[in-house]
PDB file of C-alpha atoms in Angstrom:
ATOM      1  CA  MET U 233       3.162  -6.104  21.826  1.00 47.00           C
ATOM      2  CA  THR U 234       1.674  -2.694  20.980  1.00 53.00           C
ATOM      3  CA  VAL U 235       0.376  -1.817  17.527  1.00 51.00           C
ATOM      4  CA  LEU U 236       3.264   0.639  17.109  1.00 54.00           C
ATOM      5  CA  GLY U 237       5.762  -2.091  17.938  1.00 57.00           C
ATOM      6  CA  ARG U 238       4.215  -4.435  15.389  1.00 60.00           C
ATOM      7  CA  VAL U 239       4.349  -1.761  12.711  1.00 59.00           C
ATOM      8  CA  PHE U 240       8.051  -1.222  13.332  1.00 60.00           C
ATOM      9  CA  ARG U 241       8.720  -4.968  13.234  1.00 67.00           C
ATOM     10  CA  SER U 242       7.427  -5.121   9.661  1.00 75.00           C
ATOM     11  CA  ARG U 243       9.983  -4.474   6.940  1.00 80.00           C
ATOM     12  CA  GLU U 244       7.831  -1.900   5.164  1.00 81.00           C
ATOM     13  CA  GLY U 245       7.023  -0.011   8.345  1.00 81.00           C
ATOM     14  CA  LEU U 246      10.646   0.097   9.451  1.00 86.00           C
ATOM     15  CA  VAL U 247      11.974   1.308   6.089  1.00 89.00           C
ATOM     16  CA  GLY U 248       9.197   3.877   5.779  1.00 88.00           C
ATOM     17  CA  LEU U 249       9.845   5.153   9.291  1.00 87.00           C
ATOM     18  CA  ALA U 250      13.584   5.454   8.609  1.00 90.00           C
ATOM     19  CA  ILE U 251      12.984   7.498   5.448  1.00 92.00           C
ATOM     20  CA  LEU U 252      10.474   9.781   7.135  1.00 90.00           C
ATOM     21  CA  LEU U 253      12.757  10.282  10.130  1.00 92.00           C
ATOM     22  CA  VAL U 254      15.515  11.524   7.812  1.00 93.00           C
ATOM     23  CA  VAL U 255      13.091  13.909   6.079  1.00 93.00           C
ATOM     24  CA  ALA U 256      11.644  15.078   9.403  1.00 92.00           C
ATOM     25  CA  ILE U 257      15.091  15.692  10.893  1.00 94.00           C
ATOM     26  CA  ALA U 258      16.049  17.682   7.790  1.00 93.00           C
ATOM     27  CA  GLY U 259      12.909  19.787   8.034  1.00 92.00           C
ATOM     28  CA  LEU U 260      13.105  20.382  11.784  1.00 92.00           C
ATOM     29  CA  SER U 261      16.805  21.214  11.716  1.00 93.00           C
ATOM     30  CA  ALA U 262      16.510  23.610   8.753  1.00 92.00           C
ATOM     31  CA  PRO U 263      16.134  26.801  10.874  1.00 92.00           C
ATOM     32  CA  PHE U 264      19.223  25.853  12.896  1.00 93.00           C
ATOM     33  CA  VAL U 265      21.490  24.431  10.200  1.00 92.00           C
ATOM     34  CA  PHE U 266      20.486  27.118   7.673  1.00 92.00           C
ATOM     35  CA  PRO U 267      19.237  30.055   9.783  1.00 91.00           C
ATOM     36  CA  ASN U 268      19.313  32.577   6.940  1.00 89.00           C
ATOM     37  CA  ASP U 269      16.557  33.038   4.396  1.00 89.00           C
ATOM     38  CA  PRO U 270      16.856  30.112   1.944  1.00 91.00           C
ATOM     39  CA  LEU U 271      15.698  32.408  -0.862  1.00 89.00           C
ATOM     40  CA  SER U 272      18.641  34.784  -0.380  1.00 91.00           C
ATOM     41  CA  ILE U 273      21.494  34.833  -2.901  1.00 91.00           C
ATOM     42  CA  VAL U 274      24.694  33.463  -1.382  1.00 91.00           C
ATOM     43  CA  ALA U 275      27.072  32.851  -4.302  1.00 90.00           C
ATOM     44  CA  ALA U 276      27.409  32.808  -8.070  1.00 92.00           C
ATOM     45  CA  PRO U 277      24.638  31.017  -9.947  1.00 91.00           C
ATOM     46  CA  LEU U 278      24.817  27.414 -11.173  1.00 92.00           C
ATOM     47  CA  ILE U 279      27.699  26.175  -9.052  1.00 91.00           C
ATOM     48  CA  PRO U 280      27.683  22.365  -9.589  1.00 92.00           C
ATOM     49  CA  PRO U 281      27.239  20.041  -6.584  1.00 93.00           C
ATOM     50  CA  PHE U 282      30.278  18.838  -4.621  1.00 91.00           C
ATOM     51  CA  THR U 283      32.608  21.515  -5.969  1.00 91.00           C
ATOM     52  CA  GLU U 284      32.567  23.864  -2.960  1.00 90.00           C
ATOM     53  CA  ARG U 285      32.664  22.756   0.668  1.00 89.00           C
ATOM     54  CA  ALA U 286      30.360  25.550   1.814  1.00 88.00           C
ATOM     55  CA  LEU U 287      27.796  24.664  -0.844  1.00 92.00           C
ATOM     56  CA  PRO U 288      27.609  20.841  -0.993  1.00 93.00           C
ATOM     57  CA  LEU U 289      24.706  20.747  -3.467  1.00 93.00           C
ATOM     58  CA  GLY U 290      25.689  23.842  -5.396  1.00 92.00           C
ATOM     59  CA  THR U 291      23.529  26.852  -6.254  1.00 93.00           C
ATOM     60  CA  ASP U 292      20.509  27.428  -8.463  1.00 93.00           C
ATOM     61  CA  THR U 293      20.035  29.845 -11.358  1.00 90.00           C
ATOM     62  CA  LEU U 294      19.911  32.825  -8.987  1.00 91.00           C
ATOM     63  CA  GLY U 295      22.801  31.779  -6.741  1.00 93.00           C
ATOM     64  CA  ARG U 296      20.747  30.366  -3.857  1.00 94.00           C
ATOM     65  CA  ASP U 297      22.000  27.470  -1.757  1.00 94.00           C
ATOM     66  CA  VAL U 298      20.302  24.310  -3.062  1.00 94.00           C
ATOM     67  CA  MET U 299      20.893  22.368   0.162  1.00 94.00           C
ATOM     68  CA  ALA U 300      19.351  25.125   2.297  1.00 94.00           C
ATOM     69  CA  CYS U 301      16.331  25.213  -0.008  1.00 94.00           C
ATOM     70  CA  LEU U 302      16.059  21.416   0.138  1.00 94.00           C
ATOM     71  CA  PHE U 303      16.000  21.366   3.950  1.00 95.00           C
ATOM     72  CA  HIS U 304      13.480  24.191   4.247  1.00 94.00           C
ATOM     73  CA  ALA U 305      11.295  22.610   1.544  1.00 93.00           C
ATOM     74  CA  ALA U 306      11.189  19.372   3.552  1.00 93.00           C
ATOM     75  CA  ARG U 307       9.524  21.244   6.401  1.00 91.00           C
ATOM     76  CA  SER U 308       7.010  22.856   4.023  1.00 89.00           C
ATOM     77  CA  SER U 309       6.085  19.556   2.354  1.00 88.00           C
ATOM     78  CA  LEU U 310       5.621  17.663   5.621  1.00 89.00           C
ATOM     79  CA  LEU U 311       3.617  20.538   7.105  1.00 91.00           C
ATOM     80  CA  VAL U 312       1.269  20.620   4.119  1.00 90.00           C
ATOM     81  CA  GLY U 313       0.914  16.841   4.023  1.00 89.00           C
ATOM     82  CA  LEU U 314       0.179  16.410   7.721  1.00 90.00           C
ATOM     83  CA  CYS U 315      -2.133  19.433   8.037  1.00 93.00           C
ATOM     84  CA  ALA U 316      -4.105  18.528   4.904  1.00 92.00           C
ATOM     85  CA  ALA U 317      -4.471  14.914   6.044  1.00 91.00           C
ATOM     86  CA  ALA U 318      -5.576  15.986   9.528  1.00 93.00           C
ATOM     87  CA  ALA U 319      -8.163  18.389   8.080  1.00 94.00           C
ATOM     88  CA  ALA U 320      -9.453  15.810   5.579  1.00 94.00           C
ATOM     89  CA  LEU U 321      -9.762  13.113   8.250  1.00 93.00           C
ATOM     90  CA  LEU U 322     -11.496  15.509  10.642  1.00 94.00           C
ATOM     91  CA  ILE U 323     -14.067  16.598   8.055  1.00 94.00           C
ATOM     92  CA  GLY U 324     -14.512  13.072   6.730  1.00 94.00           C
ATOM     93  CA  THR U 325     -14.977  11.367  10.100  1.00 94.00           C
ATOM     94  CA  VAL U 326     -17.465  13.988  11.318  1.00 94.00           C
ATOM     95  CA  MET U 327     -19.514  13.813   8.109  1.00 94.00           C
ATOM     96  CA  GLY U 328     -19.388  10.017   7.982  1.00 93.00           C
ATOM     97  CA  THR U 329     -20.332   9.632  11.640  1.00 93.00           C
ATOM     98  CA  LEU U 330     -23.294  11.988  11.339  1.00 93.00           C
ATOM     99  CA  ALA U 331     -24.499  10.315   8.136  1.00 93.00           C
ATOM    100  CA  GLY U 332     -24.145   6.754   9.411  1.00 91.00           C
ATOM    101  CA  PHE U 333     -25.604   7.373  12.858  1.00 90.00           C
ATOM    102  CA  ALA U 334     -28.512   9.642  11.885  1.00 89.00           C
ATOM    103  CA  GLY U 335     -29.634   7.776   8.773  1.00 85.00           C
ATOM    104  CA  GLY U 336     -32.680   8.816   6.788  1.00 88.00           C
ATOM    105  CA  ILE U 337     -32.769  12.199   5.071  1.00 93.00           C
ATOM    106  CA  ILE U 338     -29.637  13.444   6.898  1.00 91.00           C
ATOM    107  CA  ASP U 339     -27.682  10.457   5.580  1.00 91.00           C
ATOM    108  CA  GLU U 340     -28.970  11.059   2.043  1.00 93.00           C
ATOM    109  CA  ALA U 341     -28.153  14.790   2.126  1.00 93.00           C
ATOM    110  CA  LEU U 342     -24.629  14.310   3.491  1.00 93.00           C
ATOM    111  CA  MET U 343     -23.851  11.494   1.056  1.00 92.00           C
ATOM    112  CA  ARG U 344     -25.004  13.573  -1.918  1.00 92.00           C
ATOM    113  CA  ILE U 345     -22.645  16.339  -0.769  1.00 93.00           C
ATOM    114  CA  THR U 346     -19.906  13.716  -0.508  1.00 93.00           C
ATOM    115  CA  ASP U 347     -20.699  12.498  -4.029  1.00 91.00           C
ATOM    116  CA  ALA U 348     -20.441  16.037  -5.346  1.00 91.00           C
ATOM    117  CA  PHE U 349     -16.908  16.374  -3.992  1.00 91.00           C
ATOM    118  CA  GLN U 350     -15.913  12.843  -4.966  1.00 89.00           C
ATOM    119  CA  ILE U 351     -16.791  13.098  -8.659  1.00 89.00           C
ATOM    120  CA  VAL U 352     -14.470  16.085  -9.136  1.00 87.00           C
ATOM    121  CA  PRO U 353     -10.784  15.074  -9.443  1.00 89.00           C
ATOM    122  CA  SER U 354      -9.030  16.263  -6.295  1.00 89.00           C
ATOM    123  CA  PHE U 355      -6.193  17.967  -8.151  1.00 91.00           C
ATOM    124  CA  LEU U 356      -8.591  19.923 -10.380  1.00 91.00           C
ATOM    125  CA  LEU U 357     -10.554  21.006  -7.315  1.00 91.00           C
ATOM    126  CA  ALA U 358      -7.368  22.170  -5.588  1.00 92.00           C
ATOM    127  CA  LEU U 359      -6.217  23.905  -8.773  1.00 92.00           C
ATOM    128  CA  ALA U 360      -9.500  25.787  -9.147  1.00 91.00           C
ATOM    129  CA  PHE U 361      -9.647  26.701  -5.455  1.00 92.00           C
ATOM    130  CA  VAL U 362      -6.095  28.065  -5.297  1.00 92.00           C
ATOM    131  CA  SER U 363      -6.438  29.841  -8.645  1.00 90.00           C
ATOM    132  CA  THR U 364      -9.597  31.594  -7.453  1.00 90.00           C
ATOM    133  CA  ILE U 365      -8.549  32.625  -3.944  1.00 90.00           C
ATOM    134  CA  GLY U 366      -4.803  32.991  -4.402  1.00 85.00           C
ATOM    135  CA  PRO U 367      -1.705  30.983  -3.473  1.00 85.00           C
ATOM    136  CA  SER U 368      -0.727  30.750   0.181  1.00 87.00           C
ATOM    137  CA  LEU U 369       0.134  27.856   2.463  1.00 88.00           C
ATOM    138  CA  PRO U 370      -3.194  27.811   4.393  1.00 90.00           C
ATOM    139  CA  ILE U 371      -5.169  28.028   1.147  1.00 92.00           C
ATOM    140  CA  VAL U 372      -3.183  25.139  -0.349  1.00 92.00           C
ATOM    141  CA  VAL U 373      -3.865  23.028   2.752  1.00 93.00           C
ATOM    142  CA  ILE U 374      -7.597  23.800   2.620  1.00 93.00           C
ATOM    143  CA  ALA U 375      -7.722  23.110  -1.124  1.00 93.00           C
ATOM    144  CA  ILE U 376      -6.067  19.707  -0.719  1.00 93.00           C
ATOM    145  CA  ALA U 377      -8.285  18.793   2.253  1.00 94.00           C
ATOM    146  CA  LEU U 378     -11.444  19.661   0.276  1.00 92.00           C
ATOM    147  CA  GLY U 379     -10.465  17.120  -2.353  1.00 90.00           C
ATOM    148  CA  ALA U 380      -9.485  14.394   0.126  1.00 92.00           C
ATOM    149  CA  TRP U 381     -12.223  14.191   2.779  1.00 94.00           C
ATOM    150  CA  ALA U 382     -14.795  12.224   0.757  1.00 93.00           C
ATOM    151  CA  ASP U 383     -13.089   8.816   1.011  1.00 92.00           C
ATOM    152  CA  PRO U 384     -12.699   8.965   4.822  1.00 93.00           C
ATOM    153  CA  ALA U 385     -16.337  10.074   5.047  1.00 94.00           C
ATOM    154  CA  ARG U 386     -17.602   7.064   3.108  1.00 93.00           C
ATOM    155  CA  LEU U 387     -15.428   4.631   5.023  1.00 92.00           C
ATOM    156  CA  THR U 388     -16.452   6.133   8.375  1.00 94.00           C
ATOM    157  CA  ARG U 389     -20.129   5.906   7.416  1.00 93.00           C
ATOM    158  CA  ALA U 390     -19.748   2.233   6.494  1.00 92.00           C
ATOM    159  CA  GLN U 391     -18.054   1.495   9.823  1.00 91.00           C
ATOM    160  CA  VAL U 392     -20.681   3.415  11.797  1.00 92.00           C
ATOM    161  CA  LEU U 393     -23.506   1.561  10.036  1.00 91.00           C
ATOM    162  CA  SER U 394     -21.991  -1.756  11.114  1.00 88.00           C
ATOM    163  CA  ILE U 395     -21.417  -0.631  14.714  1.00 89.00           C
ATOM    164  CA  ARG U 396     -24.525   1.366  15.602  1.00 85.00           C
ATOM    165  CA  GLU U 397     -26.716  -1.718  16.195  1.00 81.00           C
ATOM    166  CA  ARG U 398     -24.343  -3.420  18.638  1.00 85.00           C
ATOM    167  CA  ASP U 399     -25.345  -4.149  22.216  1.00 83.00           C
ATOM    168  CA  TYR U 400     -23.229  -1.482  23.903  1.00 84.00           C
ATOM    169  CA  VAL U 401     -24.780   1.185  21.672  1.00 83.00           C
ATOM    170  CA  ALA U 402     -28.269  -0.033  22.598  1.00 84.00           C
ATOM    171  CA  SER U 403     -27.249   0.077  26.258  1.00 85.00           C
ATOM    172  CA  ALA U 404     -26.089   3.678  25.877  1.00 82.00           C
ATOM    173  CA  ARG U 405     -29.458   4.598  24.375  1.00 83.00           C
ATOM    174  CA  THR U 406     -31.263   2.823  27.209  1.00 83.00           C
ATOM    175  CA  ILE U 407     -29.523   4.815  29.929  1.00 86.00           C
ATOM    176  CA  GLY U 408     -30.442   8.059  28.168  1.00 82.00           C
ATOM    177  CA  MET U 409     -27.066   9.103  26.735  1.00 86.00           C
ATOM    178  CA  HIS U 410     -27.298  11.998  24.265  1.00 85.00           C
ATOM    179  CA  PRO U 411     -27.256  10.832  20.602  1.00 84.00           C
ATOM    180  CA  MET U 412     -24.206  12.966  19.758  1.00 88.00           C
ATOM    181  CA  GLU U 413     -22.356  11.542  22.751  1.00 89.00           C
ATOM    182  CA  ILE U 414     -23.196   8.029  21.603  1.00 87.00           C
ATOM    183  CA  ALA U 415     -22.043   8.816  18.074  1.00 88.00           C
ATOM    184  CA  PHE U 416     -18.750  10.490  18.914  1.00 88.00           C
ATOM    185  CA  ARG U 417     -17.775   8.818  22.213  1.00 87.00           C
ATOM    186  CA  GLN U 418     -19.098   5.289  21.806  1.00 87.00           C
ATOM    187  CA  ILE U 419     -19.166   4.591  18.068  1.00 89.00           C
ATOM    188  CA  LEU U 420     -16.521   6.780  16.422  1.00 89.00           C
ATOM    189  CA  PRO U 421     -13.498   5.497  18.415  1.00 87.00           C
ATOM    190  CA  ASN U 422     -14.330   1.936  17.303  1.00 87.00           C
ATOM    191  CA  ALA U 423     -14.814   3.032  13.697  1.00 87.00           C
ATOM    192  CA  LEU U 424     -11.517   4.922  13.454  1.00 86.00           C
ATOM    193  CA  PRO U 425      -8.814   2.217  12.924  1.00 81.00           C
ATOM    194  CA  PRO U 426      -9.721   1.398   9.283  1.00 82.00           C
ATOM    195  CA  VAL U 427     -10.166   5.105   8.569  1.00 85.00           C
ATOM    196  CA  MET U 428      -6.757   5.992  10.013  1.00 80.00           C
ATOM    197  CA  ALA U 429      -5.188   3.554   7.566  1.00 78.00           C
ATOM    198  CA  LEU U 430      -6.140   6.088   4.869  1.00 84.00           C
ATOM    199  CA  ALA U 431      -3.973   8.738   6.530  1.00 85.00           C
ATOM    200  CA  ALA U 432      -0.781   7.594   4.809  1.00 84.00           C
ATOM    201  CA  ILE U 433      -2.428   7.697   1.384  1.00 86.00           C
ATOM    202  CA  ILE U 434      -3.832  11.177   2.043  1.00 90.00           C
ATOM    203  CA  VAL U 435      -0.477  12.506   3.292  1.00 90.00           C
ATOM    204  CA  ALA U 436       1.348  11.153   0.227  1.00 89.00           C
ATOM    205  CA  ALA U 437      -1.290  12.542  -2.140  1.00 90.00           C
ATOM    206  CA  ALA U 438      -1.198  15.912  -0.355  1.00 91.00           C
ATOM    207  CA  ILE U 439       2.584  16.178  -0.709  1.00 91.00           C
ATOM    208  CA  LEU U 440       2.357  15.362  -4.427  1.00 91.00           C
ATOM    209  CA  THR U 441      -0.535  17.773  -4.967  1.00 92.00           C
ATOM    210  CA  GLU U 442       1.320  20.594  -3.229  1.00 91.00           C
ATOM    211  CA  ALA U 443       4.393  19.870  -5.362  1.00 92.00           C
ATOM    212  CA  ALA U 444       2.267  19.908  -8.526  1.00 92.00           C
ATOM    213  CA  LEU U 445       0.646  23.216  -7.567  1.00 92.00           C
ATOM    214  CA  SER U 446       4.050  24.748  -6.818  1.00 90.00           C
ATOM    215  CA  PHE U 447       5.373  23.395 -10.109  1.00 91.00           C
ATOM    216  CA  LEU U 448       2.557  25.242 -11.881  1.00 89.00           C
ATOM    217  CA  GLY U 449       3.365  28.438  -9.985  1.00 88.00           C
ATOM    218  CA  LEU U 450       0.379  28.201  -7.621  1.00 88.00           C
ATOM    219  CA  GLY U 451       2.306  27.561  -4.428  1.00 85.00           C
ATOM    220  CA  ASP U 452       3.112  30.135  -1.773  1.00 83.00           C
ATOM    221  CA  PRO U 453       5.810  32.333  -3.388  1.00 83.00           C
ATOM    222  CA  ASN U 454       7.325  33.168   0.009  1.00 85.00           C
ATOM    223  CA  ILE U 455       8.010  29.527   0.935  1.00 88.00           C
ATOM    224  CA  VAL U 456      10.503  27.112  -0.604  1.00 91.00           C
ATOM    225  CA  THR U 457       8.915  23.902  -1.882  1.00 91.00           C
ATOM    226  CA  TRP U 458      10.224  20.912  -3.771  1.00 92.00           C
ATOM    227  CA  GLY U 459       7.720  21.504  -6.565  1.00 91.00           C
ATOM    228  CA  GLY U 460       8.924  25.071  -6.952  1.00 90.00           C
ATOM    229  CA  MET U 461      12.553  23.933  -7.038  1.00 92.00           C
ATOM    230  CA  ILE U 462      11.748  21.382  -9.756  1.00 92.00           C
ATOM    231  CA  ALA U 463       9.918  24.055 -11.760  1.00 91.00           C
ATOM    232  CA  GLU U 464      12.841  26.487 -11.529  1.00 89.00           C
ATOM    233  CA  GLY U 465      15.263  23.782 -12.675  1.00 90.00           C
ATOM    234  CA  ARG U 466      13.316  22.784 -15.786  1.00 89.00           C
ATOM    235  CA  ASN U 467      14.563  25.825 -17.730  1.00 86.00           C
ATOM    236  CA  VAL U 468      18.164  24.635 -17.399  1.00 89.00           C
ATOM    237  CA  LEU U 469      17.463  20.909 -17.467  1.00 87.00           C
ATOM    238  CA  ARG U 470      20.149  20.148 -20.039  1.00 88.00           C
ATOM    239  CA  SER U 471      22.926  22.186 -18.469  1.00 88.00           C
ATOM    240  CA  ALA U 472      22.038  21.827 -14.749  1.00 90.00           C
ATOM    241  CA  ALA U 473      19.804  18.801 -14.392  1.00 92.00           C
ATOM    242  CA  TYR U 474      20.682  18.522 -10.693  1.00 93.00           C
ATOM    243  CA  LEU U 475      18.385  21.466  -9.931  1.00 93.00           C
ATOM    244  CA  SER U 476      15.377  19.295 -10.767  1.00 93.00           C
ATOM    245  CA  ILE U 477      16.783  15.853  -9.941  1.00 94.00           C
ATOM    246  CA  ILE U 478      17.739  16.632  -6.310  1.00 94.00           C
ATOM    247  CA  PRO U 479      14.318  17.931  -5.159  1.00 94.00           C
ATOM    248  CA  GLY U 480      12.642  15.301  -7.330  1.00 94.00           C
ATOM    249  CA  MET U 481      14.509  12.522  -5.508  1.00 95.00           C
ATOM    250  CA  ALA U 482      13.624  14.073  -2.142  1.00 94.00           C
ATOM    251  CA  LEU U 483       9.953  14.189  -3.146  1.00 93.00           C
ATOM    252  CA  LEU U 484      10.065  10.584  -4.364  1.00 93.00           C
ATOM    253  CA  ALA U 485      11.758   9.370  -1.180  1.00 94.00           C
ATOM    254  CA  THR U 486       9.229  11.133   1.052  1.00 93.00           C
ATOM    255  CA  VAL U 487       6.192   9.756  -0.765  1.00 91.00           C
ATOM    256  CA  LEU U 488       7.774   6.290  -0.787  1.00 92.00           C
ATOM    257  CA  GLY U 489       8.430   6.527   2.957  1.00 91.00           C
ATOM    258  CA  VAL U 490       4.829   7.520   3.662  1.00 89.00           C
ATOM    259  CA  TYR U 491       3.560   4.692   1.459  1.00 88.00           C
ATOM    260  CA  LEU U 492       5.770   2.058   3.113  1.00 88.00           C
ATOM    261  CA  LEU U 493       4.801   3.199   6.605  1.00 85.00           C
ATOM    262  CA  GLY U 494       1.152   3.038   5.557  1.00 81.00           C
ATOM    263  CA  GLU U 495       1.666  -0.507   4.263  1.00 82.00           C
ATOM    264  CA  GLY U 496       3.157  -1.495   7.604  1.00 80.00           C
ATOM    265  CA  ILE U 497       0.148  -0.040   9.433  1.00 77.00           C
ATOM    266  CA  ASN U 498      -2.309  -1.774   7.082  1.00 74.00           C
ATOM    267  CA  LYS U 499      -0.632  -5.154   7.555  1.00 73.00           C
ATOM    268  CA  THR U 500      -0.664  -4.733  11.324  1.00 72.00           C
ATOM    269  CA  LEU U 501      -4.367  -3.831  11.362  1.00 64.00           C
ATOM    270  CA  ALA U 502      -5.157  -6.706   8.992  1.00 60.00           C
ATOM    271  CA  GLY U 503      -3.289  -9.116  11.265  1.00 59.00           C
ATOM    272  CA  GLN U 504      -5.243  -7.898  14.290  1.00 55.00           C
ATOM    273  CA  GLU U 505      -8.543  -8.375  12.480  1.00 51.00           C
ATOM    274  CA  ALA U 506      -7.516 -11.911  11.483  1.00 47.00           C
ATOM    275  CA  VAL U 507      -6.685 -12.750  15.115  1.00 45.00           C
ATOM    276  CA  ARG U 508     -10.074 -11.490  16.227  1.00 51.00           C
TER     277      ARG U 508
END
């Protein structure tokens, strides 16, 4: 049975996948189900949910369709989470591979850089970065990735240190293979599985960080996000609590889905290691 099949056979993996599929379908279908600008005013403000057929989740304080905003925000949150995780893993694996394989002064220099990023709380780093450069979706992704790459780098380095002395690596050196080719073609693929298990944690943290930045008004103002929707609803929390509760529940469900899928992957990898 493939690793993917084993993940889906686990209860956590299956539930997490089901939640993420719903969120992904909502995000991907948003341009087709709600083709108009989700930030456009469509009706009177503060229409309660389930009172009008055309507006199932009602409207916000400006008269915008809450359901349209929710669907479009799902796409934004998943895009930020996946792109930030991919960037963090790319930076982390490259840095960790170079540090672990080269050793010596290169290892020391790269690890001190990693320490410098690791001692600063990731949210504060993202907050300072976005505040300095300005809010936009690419800047938010870069800011989140800068605060998330240190852990993959350390884990990759540890894996490379344990692999670089194995027989097949010595054989590659003997036949004259270039050191970078040995590092990235022979060692890195075998060091990746434990590192990839961090992907779910990074995606979940990225989604929460983006929501927090949007809540503080540091998200891209031209894009609908769940954090921005929660922030807009806080001013009318007593009279229209649904404006914050609905995107808050969507955010919670997405992070929970990512976490459960990550747990399924971790259990599968742990089971494979035990068999070996």
